[in-house]
Short mmCIF file of C-alpha atoms in Angstrom, two decimals:
data_model
loop_
_atom_site.label_atom_id
_atom_site.label_comp_id
_atom_site.label_asym_id
_atom_site.label_seq_id
_atom_site.Cartn_x
_atom_site.Cartn_y
_atom_site.Cartn_z
CA UNK W 1 -107.31 93.13 -10.14
CA UNK W 2 -103.53 93.14 -9.64
CA UNK W 3 -103.55 90.25 -7.13
CA UNK W 4 -105.68 88.24 -9.57
CA UNK W 5 -103.24 88.97 -12.42
CA UNK W 6 -100.27 88.00 -10.23
CA UNK W 7 -101.99 84.76 -9.27
CA UNK W 8 -102.61 84.01 -12.94
CA UNK W 9 -98.96 84.54 -13.80
CA UNK W 10 -97.80 82.22 -11.02
CA UNK W 11 -100.26 79.50 -11.93
CA UNK W 12 -100.48 79.99 -15.69
CA UNK W 13 -99.56 76.39 -16.47
CA UNK W 14 -102.33 75.04 -14.24
CA UNK W 15 -104.89 77.38 -15.78
CA UNK W 16 -103.81 76.45 -19.31
CA UNK W 17 -103.97 72.76 -18.43
CA UNK W 18 -107.53 73.11 -17.11
CA UNK W 19 -108.66 75.08 -20.18
CA UNK W 20 -107.15 72.61 -22.66
CA UNK W 21 -108.62 69.64 -20.82
CA UNK W 22 -112.04 71.30 -21.04
CA UNK W 23 -111.54 71.92 -24.77
CA UNK W 24 -110.53 68.33 -25.40
CA UNK W 25 -113.48 67.08 -23.36
CA UNK W 26 -116.12 69.23 -25.07
CA UNK W 27 -114.71 68.83 -28.61
CA UNK W 28 -113.95 65.12 -28.30
CA UNK W 29 -116.03 64.09 -31.31
CA UNK W 30 -114.09 66.42 -33.60
CA UNK W 31 -110.61 65.74 -32.19
CA UNK W 32 -110.89 61.97 -31.68
CA UNK W 33 -109.52 60.98 -35.14
CA UNK W 34 -106.30 62.87 -34.31
CA UNK W 35 -106.05 61.96 -30.61
CA UNK W 36 -106.42 58.24 -31.28
CA UNK W 37 -103.32 58.16 -33.51
CA UNK W 38 -100.95 56.13 -31.36
CA UNK W 39 -97.87 57.12 -33.37
CA UNK W 40 -98.64 60.80 -32.82
CA UNK W 41 -98.99 60.40 -29.04
CA UNK W 42 -95.72 58.48 -28.93
CA UNK W 43 -93.99 61.16 -31.00
CA UNK W 44 -95.14 63.87 -28.58
CA UNK W 45 -93.86 61.94 -25.55
CA UNK W 46 -90.56 61.27 -27.37
CA UNK W 47 -90.17 65.01 -28.01
CA UNK W 48 -90.97 65.88 -24.38
CA UNK W 49 -88.43 63.39 -23.03
CA UNK W 50 -85.77 64.54 -25.52
CA UNK W 51 -86.27 68.21 -24.60
CA UNK W 52 -86.04 67.36 -20.89
CA UNK W 53 -82.94 65.23 -21.48
CA UNK W 54 -81.16 68.00 -23.38
CA UNK W 55 -81.33 70.26 -20.30
CA UNK W 56 -79.93 67.55 -18.01
CA UNK W 57 -76.17 68.01 -17.30
CA UNK W 58 -75.27 64.67 -15.76
CA UNK W 59 -71.94 65.97 -14.48
CA UNK W 60 -73.82 67.89 -11.78
CA UNK W 61 -75.04 64.59 -10.34
CA UNK W 62 -71.58 63.40 -9.28
CA UNK W 63 -72.08 64.43 -5.65
CA UNK W 64 -75.27 62.41 -5.40
CA UNK W 65 -73.55 59.42 -7.02
CA UNK W 66 -70.80 59.50 -4.39
CA UNK W 67 -73.45 59.30 -1.65
CA UNK W 68 -76.23 57.29 -3.29
CA UNK W 69 -78.31 56.37 -0.23
CA UNK W 70 -80.60 59.39 -0.53
CA UNK W 71 -81.20 58.75 -4.23
CA UNK W 72 -81.82 55.05 -3.62
CA UNK W 73 -84.34 55.96 -0.92
CA UNK W 74 -86.15 58.37 -3.27
CA UNK W 75 -86.18 55.83 -6.11
CA UNK W 76 -87.47 53.04 -3.85
CA UNK W 77 -90.23 55.19 -2.39
CA UNK W 78 -91.24 56.51 -5.82
CA UNK W 79 -91.49 53.05 -7.38
CA UNK W 80 -92.85 51.09 -4.40
CA UNK W 81 -94.38 53.32 -1.72
CA UNK W 82 -96.50 55.46 -4.07
CA UNK W 83 -98.11 52.44 -5.84
CA UNK W 84 -98.85 50.82 -2.47
CA UNK W 85 -100.38 54.06 -1.19
CA UNK W 86 -102.39 54.41 -4.39
CA UNK W 87 -103.78 50.88 -4.18
CA UNK W 88 -104.81 51.33 -0.53
CA UNK W 89 -106.07 54.94 -0.57
CA UNK W 90 -107.86 54.72 -3.92
CA UNK W 91 -109.66 51.65 -2.62
CA UNK W 92 -111.74 53.95 -0.42
CA UNK W 93 -113.27 55.82 -3.36
CA UNK W 94 -115.37 54.75 -6.35
CA UNK W 95 -113.97 51.46 -7.75
CA UNK W 96 -113.84 52.89 -11.28
CA UNK W 97 -110.88 55.05 -10.25
CA UNK W 98 -108.78 52.55 -8.32
CA UNK W 99 -106.96 51.14 -11.35
CA UNK W 100 -106.49 54.60 -12.89
CA UNK W 101 -104.80 55.88 -9.74
CA UNK W 102 -102.63 52.77 -9.57
CA UNK W 103 -101.44 53.24 -13.16
CA UNK W 104 -100.66 56.90 -12.41
CA UNK W 105 -98.61 55.82 -9.39
CA UNK W 106 -96.37 53.55 -11.49
CA UNK W 107 -94.96 56.31 -13.70
CA UNK W 108 -91.54 57.85 -12.92
CA UNK W 109 -90.55 61.06 -11.16
CA UNK W 110 -90.87 64.32 -13.07
CA UNK W 111 -87.69 66.30 -13.62
CA UNK W 112 -88.93 69.86 -14.06
CA UNK W 113 -91.22 70.32 -11.06
CA UNK W 114 -89.17 68.10 -8.72
CA UNK W 115 -86.07 70.21 -9.33
CA UNK W 116 -87.92 73.53 -9.32
CA UNK W 117 -89.65 72.86 -6.00
CA UNK W 118 -86.48 71.43 -4.44
CA UNK W 119 -84.59 74.58 -5.40
CA UNK W 120 -87.50 76.71 -4.18
CA UNK W 121 -87.24 75.03 -0.78
CA UNK W 122 -83.45 75.40 -0.64
CA UNK W 123 -82.82 71.67 -1.13
CA UNK W 124 -80.19 69.62 -2.96
CA UNK W 125 -81.38 69.55 -6.59
CA UNK W 126 -78.90 66.85 -7.63
CA UNK W 127 -81.13 64.27 -5.91
CA UNK W 128 -84.30 64.87 -7.99
CA UNK W 129 -82.10 65.05 -11.09
CA UNK W 130 -80.61 61.60 -10.53
CA UNK W 131 -83.88 60.16 -9.23
CA UNK W 132 -85.57 61.27 -12.43
CA UNK W 133 -82.95 59.58 -14.60
CA UNK W 134 -83.13 56.30 -12.67
CA UNK W 135 -86.93 56.12 -12.44
CA UNK W 136 -87.40 57.08 -16.09
CA UNK W 137 -85.02 54.35 -17.19
CA UNK W 138 -86.53 51.86 -14.74
CA UNK W 139 -90.12 52.56 -15.84
CA UNK W 140 -89.51 50.28 -18.84
CA UNK W 141 -89.78 47.42 -16.36
CA UNK W 142 -91.68 48.97 -13.46
CA UNK W 143 -94.84 49.95 -15.36
CA UNK W 144 -95.39 46.65 -17.24
CA UNK W 145 -94.50 44.58 -14.16
CA UNK W 146 -96.69 46.67 -11.87
CA UNK W 147 -99.59 46.36 -14.30
CA UNK W 148 -99.10 42.60 -14.65
CA UNK W 149 -99.04 42.09 -10.87
CA UNK W 150 -102.50 43.59 -10.38
CA UNK W 151 -104.05 42.53 -13.69
CA UNK W 152 -103.64 38.93 -12.59
CA UNK W 153 -106.11 39.33 -9.72
CA UNK W 154 -109.86 38.79 -9.76
CA UNK W 155 -110.58 42.21 -8.26
CA UNK W 156 -108.83 44.03 -11.05
CA UNK W 157 -110.30 41.67 -13.64
CA UNK W 158 -113.71 42.97 -12.57
CA UNK W 159 -112.60 46.58 -12.79
CA UNK W 160 -111.19 46.08 -16.30
CA UNK W 161 -113.98 43.88 -17.59
CA UNK W 162 -115.33 46.66 -19.78
CA UNK W 163 -111.94 47.36 -21.36
CA UNK W 164 -111.82 44.92 -24.27
CA UNK W 165 -108.18 45.13 -25.18
CA UNK W 166 -106.87 44.87 -21.63
CA UNK W 167 -109.56 42.40 -20.66
CA UNK W 168 -108.05 39.88 -23.05
CA UNK W 169 -104.69 40.19 -21.32
CA UNK W 170 -106.29 39.82 -17.87
CA UNK W 171 -108.23 36.68 -18.79
CA UNK W 172 -105.02 35.01 -19.98
CA UNK W 173 -103.81 34.86 -16.38
CA UNK W 174 -100.54 36.69 -16.96
CA UNK W 175 -99.28 34.37 -19.69
CA UNK W 176 -99.75 34.23 -23.45
CA UNK W 177 -101.43 37.51 -24.32
CA UNK W 178 -100.54 38.91 -20.91
CA UNK W 179 -96.87 38.19 -21.52
CA UNK W 180 -97.11 39.88 -24.90
CA UNK W 181 -98.71 42.92 -23.24
CA UNK W 182 -95.87 43.04 -20.70
CA UNK W 183 -93.19 42.82 -23.39
CA UNK W 184 -94.86 45.21 -25.83
CA UNK W 185 -95.38 47.85 -23.13
CA UNK W 186 -91.73 47.55 -22.07
CA UNK W 187 -90.56 47.92 -25.66
CA UNK W 188 -92.79 50.92 -26.25
CA UNK W 189 -91.59 52.65 -23.08
CA UNK W 190 -88.04 51.96 -24.14
CA UNK W 191 -88.65 53.70 -27.45
CA UNK W 192 -90.44 56.76 -26.07
CA UNK W 193 -88.55 57.20 -22.77
CA UNK W 194 -85.10 55.57 -22.80
CA UNK W 195 -84.31 56.30 -26.45
CA UNK W 196 -84.92 60.09 -26.33
CA UNK W 197 -83.04 60.46 -23.02
CA UNK W 198 -80.12 58.49 -24.46
CA UNK W 199 -80.18 60.50 -27.68
CA UNK W 200 -80.24 63.77 -25.74
CA UNK W 201 -77.24 62.83 -23.63
CA UNK W 202 -75.33 61.63 -26.71
CA UNK W 203 -76.03 64.98 -28.39
CA UNK W 204 -74.72 66.82 -25.34
CA UNK W 205 -71.58 64.66 -25.48
CA UNK W 206 -71.21 65.35 -29.21
CA UNK W 207 -70.98 69.10 -28.66
CA UNK W 208 -74.59 70.26 -28.27
CA UNK W 209 -74.31 70.92 -24.52
CA UNK W 210 -73.53 74.63 -24.84
CA UNK W 211 -76.46 75.14 -27.22
CA UNK W 212 -78.80 73.17 -24.92
CA UNK W 213 -77.77 75.26 -21.91
CA UNK W 214 -78.43 78.49 -23.82
CA UNK W 215 -81.74 77.17 -25.15
CA UNK W 216 -82.87 75.76 -21.79
CA UNK W 217 -85.87 78.15 -21.44
CA UNK W 218 -87.03 77.31 -24.97
CA UNK W 219 -86.59 73.57 -24.42
CA UNK W 220 -88.48 73.79 -21.13
CA UNK W 221 -91.36 75.61 -22.83
CA UNK W 222 -91.37 73.00 -25.60
CA UNK W 223 -91.57 70.18 -23.04
CA UNK W 224 -94.47 71.89 -21.27
CA UNK W 225 -96.20 72.41 -24.61
CA UNK W 226 -95.91 68.70 -25.34
CA UNK W 227 -97.44 67.88 -21.98
CA UNK W 228 -100.37 70.18 -22.71
CA UNK W 229 -100.93 68.45 -26.06
CA UNK W 230 -101.04 65.12 -24.24
CA UNK W 231 -103.64 66.57 -21.86
CA UNK W 232 -105.90 67.36 -24.82
CA UNK W 233 -105.38 63.87 -26.26
CA UNK W 234 -106.13 62.29 -22.89
CA UNK W 235 -109.32 64.29 -22.45
CA UNK W 236 -110.50 63.30 -25.93
CA UNK W 237 -109.80 59.57 -25.62
CA UNK W 238 -111.54 59.23 -22.23
CA UNK W 239 -114.39 61.71 -22.70
CA UNK W 240 -117.10 59.05 -23.05
CA UNK W 241 -116.01 57.26 -19.86
CA UNK W 242 -115.84 60.52 -17.92
CA UNK W 243 -119.35 61.51 -19.01
CA UNK W 244 -120.79 58.21 -17.81
CA UNK W 245 -119.02 58.40 -14.45
CA UNK W 246 -119.64 62.08 -13.69
CA UNK W 247 -123.34 61.76 -14.56
CA UNK W 248 -123.61 59.23 -11.74
CA UNK W 249 -121.40 60.93 -9.15
CA UNK W 250 -121.34 64.63 -10.09
CA UNK W 251 -119.13 66.97 -8.08
CA UNK W 252 -118.64 64.32 -5.41
CA UNK W 253 -116.53 62.32 -7.87
CA UNK W 254 -114.03 65.15 -8.33
CA UNK W 255 -113.93 65.80 -4.59
CA UNK W 256 -113.01 62.15 -4.07
CA UNK W 257 -110.32 62.31 -6.75
CA UNK W 258 -108.75 65.42 -5.24
CA UNK W 259 -108.85 63.94 -1.73
CA UNK W 260 -107.31 60.63 -2.85
CA UNK W 261 -104.58 62.32 -4.92
CA UNK W 262 -103.72 64.70 -2.08
CA UNK W 263 -103.54 61.87 0.45
CA UNK W 264 -101.34 59.74 -1.81
CA UNK W 265 -98.91 62.55 -2.51
CA UNK W 266 -98.67 63.98 1.00
CA UNK W 267 -98.26 60.58 2.67
CA UNK W 268 -95.31 59.70 0.41
CA UNK W 269 -93.85 63.20 0.73
CA UNK W 270 -93.89 63.01 4.54
CA UNK W 271 -92.54 59.44 4.53
CA UNK W 272 -89.64 60.54 2.32
CA UNK W 273 -88.77 63.45 4.61
CA UNK W 274 -89.03 61.45 7.84
CA UNK W 275 -87.12 58.47 6.45
CA UNK W 276 -84.26 60.74 5.40
CA UNK W 277 -84.29 62.52 8.77
CA UNK W 278 -84.63 59.52 11.11
CA UNK W 279 -83.02 56.65 9.18
CA UNK W 280 -80.44 58.29 6.90
CA UNK W 281 -79.67 61.07 9.41
CA UNK W 282 -79.30 63.65 6.65
CA UNK W 283 -79.89 67.40 6.81
CA UNK W 284 -82.87 69.52 5.69
CA UNK W 285 -81.48 70.04 2.16
CA UNK W 286 -81.51 66.28 1.57
CA UNK W 287 -84.78 65.67 3.41
CA UNK W 288 -86.88 67.93 1.21
CA UNK W 289 -85.14 66.72 -1.95
CA UNK W 290 -85.96 63.09 -1.14
CA UNK W 291 -89.52 64.03 -0.17
CA UNK W 292 -90.26 65.74 -3.48
CA UNK W 293 -88.44 63.12 -5.56
CA UNK W 294 -90.22 60.25 -3.81
CA UNK W 295 -93.73 61.63 -4.26
CA UNK W 296 -93.83 63.45 -7.61
CA UNK W 297 -94.93 61.82 -10.88
CA UNK W 298 -94.44 62.91 -14.48
CA UNK W 299 -97.51 63.90 -16.44
CA UNK W 300 -96.25 63.13 -19.97
CA UNK W 301 -95.54 59.43 -19.41
CA UNK W 302 -98.54 59.10 -17.11
CA UNK W 303 -100.95 60.32 -19.77
CA UNK W 304 -99.42 58.08 -22.44
CA UNK W 305 -99.47 55.02 -20.15
CA UNK W 306 -103.05 55.65 -19.01
CA UNK W 307 -104.24 55.86 -22.60
CA UNK W 308 -102.24 52.80 -23.65
CA UNK W 309 -103.72 50.69 -20.83
CA UNK W 310 -107.24 51.98 -21.39
CA UNK W 311 -107.79 53.73 -18.05
CA UNK W 312 -108.92 57.30 -17.44
CA UNK W 313 -106.31 60.07 -17.57
CA UNK W 314 -108.22 62.23 -15.07
CA UNK W 315 -106.60 60.75 -11.91
CA UNK W 316 -103.16 61.34 -13.44
CA UNK W 317 -104.03 64.97 -14.20
CA UNK W 318 -105.59 65.50 -10.77
CA UNK W 319 -102.52 63.98 -9.11
CA UNK W 320 -100.21 66.25 -11.10
CA UNK W 321 -102.20 69.38 -10.23
CA UNK W 322 -102.46 68.51 -6.54
CA UNK W 323 -98.73 67.81 -6.31
CA UNK W 324 -97.95 71.22 -7.78
CA UNK W 325 -100.33 72.99 -5.41
CA UNK W 326 -99.30 71.13 -2.24
CA UNK W 327 -95.58 71.25 -3.03
CA UNK W 328 -95.77 75.01 -3.53
CA UNK W 329 -97.14 75.31 0.01
CA UNK W 330 -94.58 72.86 1.40
CA UNK W 331 -91.61 74.46 -0.40
CA UNK W 332 -92.50 77.98 0.73
CA UNK W 333 -93.06 76.82 4.32
CA UNK W 334 -89.83 74.85 4.30
CA UNK W 335 -87.85 77.81 2.98
CA UNK W 336 -89.42 80.18 5.51
CA UNK W 337 -88.60 77.77 8.35
CA UNK W 338 -85.01 77.47 7.13
CA UNK W 339 -84.58 81.23 7.03
CA UNK W 340 -86.06 81.52 10.52
CA UNK W 341 -83.73 78.85 11.90
CA UNK W 342 -80.75 80.58 10.27
CA UNK W 343 -81.72 83.94 11.74
CA UNK W 344 -82.00 82.45 15.21
#
């Protein structure tokens, strides 16, 4: 009983996420009027990004700024390598999921887990901190541009044929309505991602830094709570699609999703580590930091973007869960290896 309780404490967030997703899925008919309120979803994401930004002391990033090659490598891999891996790997599973995985791969790095797992492995946590800032600011252009690049192809036009709102943008060939979609998505991301991060940093500059540092645990819990709310909303808004797909594929569908998400994450994690080791010639502390920063994705923006673009949120959630599970194993192994090397 005690080992089970200890496991529950360590993985409480994952258990809560699974329970809330199940609630949103089963009670979709009752919760749909609330979950489909776009302003409410945007407000939740705004709050999550603000809470994360308030705990972000930018002065601690000065060392990474002085030697930016590791951060640039992490940013490049996160914004380019992960989408390429998603498009290739997800192409081996059911076609309904390819676009959903690709959208999930476009979202920026997550601050909380990237820093936590980097610290857990004994790495340089200034790298995930700066990578998160850059990728979150860049997502205003990366997500709309990445979507436009694939939505202008015939293959994706087939995949999105059943999505009426996005289908109109696809049929326009990337101009007209498509251009409006690109611009409107960039503006929306600017309002729910860039604006709260900017506001948070301004508040720290205006004298709220000491309060934010003291309230860091509370702000972190608030950010996680917002993410869990978005999980419920995502389950509600895609429940009908999930029912149709799972009735056809059953458990095999989820096995495919887990395998694809694991492959995407681990490939980019290993590439980040090896690139830093062989090309940048940096030490273990930098290698693991780049690996985690390059391969991790934020759940809050991923859920919002998936719902906005009309694709299923399940691949985003599966990716987030698999990255937490795999990175726990990697971080613990990395730390144990480091201690062993030090002892020798």
